Amino acid sequence: MLTSDSSSTPVPLIVDDDGSQDGMTALAYMLQNPKFSVKAIAISQGLARPQIFGNNVELMLTRLGKTGIPVAVGRDTPLGSSIK
């Protein structure tokens, strides 16, 4: 549970995103917010190609000085049937 107490321990997070713009904005917010501690990032197939988005996330982490956070990149294709 998040509290308004600024001395509380940050909430550990594993972030999974599909490459959407709103996901990138949310990730930047979580990385800069002292209430959260992003422990890992997973990129899955969705709006962007995982490999390209994975590279973009790595660049963003470097620019924000948030090195050492593992980034896992999923498949380029969905596991199931495609949406029509």
GROMACS .gro file of C-alpha atoms in nm, residues 15 22-32 38 41 53 57 60-61 64:
model
   19
   15VAL     CA    1   0.710  -0.321  -1.553
   22ASP     CA    2   0.143   0.600  -2.281
   23GLY     CA    3   0.346   0.306  -2.151
   24MET     CA    4   0.672   0.492  -2.214
   25THR     CA    5   0.533   0.798  -2.033
   26ALA     CA    6   0.422   0.583  -1.739
   27LEU     CA    7   0.764   0.415  -1.727
   28ALA     CA    8   0.943   0.752  -1.719
   29TYR     CA    9   0.712   0.861  -1.436
   30MET     CA   10   0.779   0.544  -1.234
   31LEU     CA   11   1.154   0.571  -1.287
   32GLN     CA   12   1.165   0.929  -1.158
   38VAL     CA   13   1.171  -0.035  -1.089
   41ILE     CA   14   1.131  -0.414  -1.745
   53PHE     CA   15   1.121  -0.070  -2.818
   57VAL     CA   16   1.401   0.171  -2.325
   60MET     CA   17   1.594   0.613  -2.195
   61LEU     CA   18   1.741   0.436  -1.892
   64LEU     CA   19   1.791   0.913  -1.697
   0.00000   0.00000   0.00000
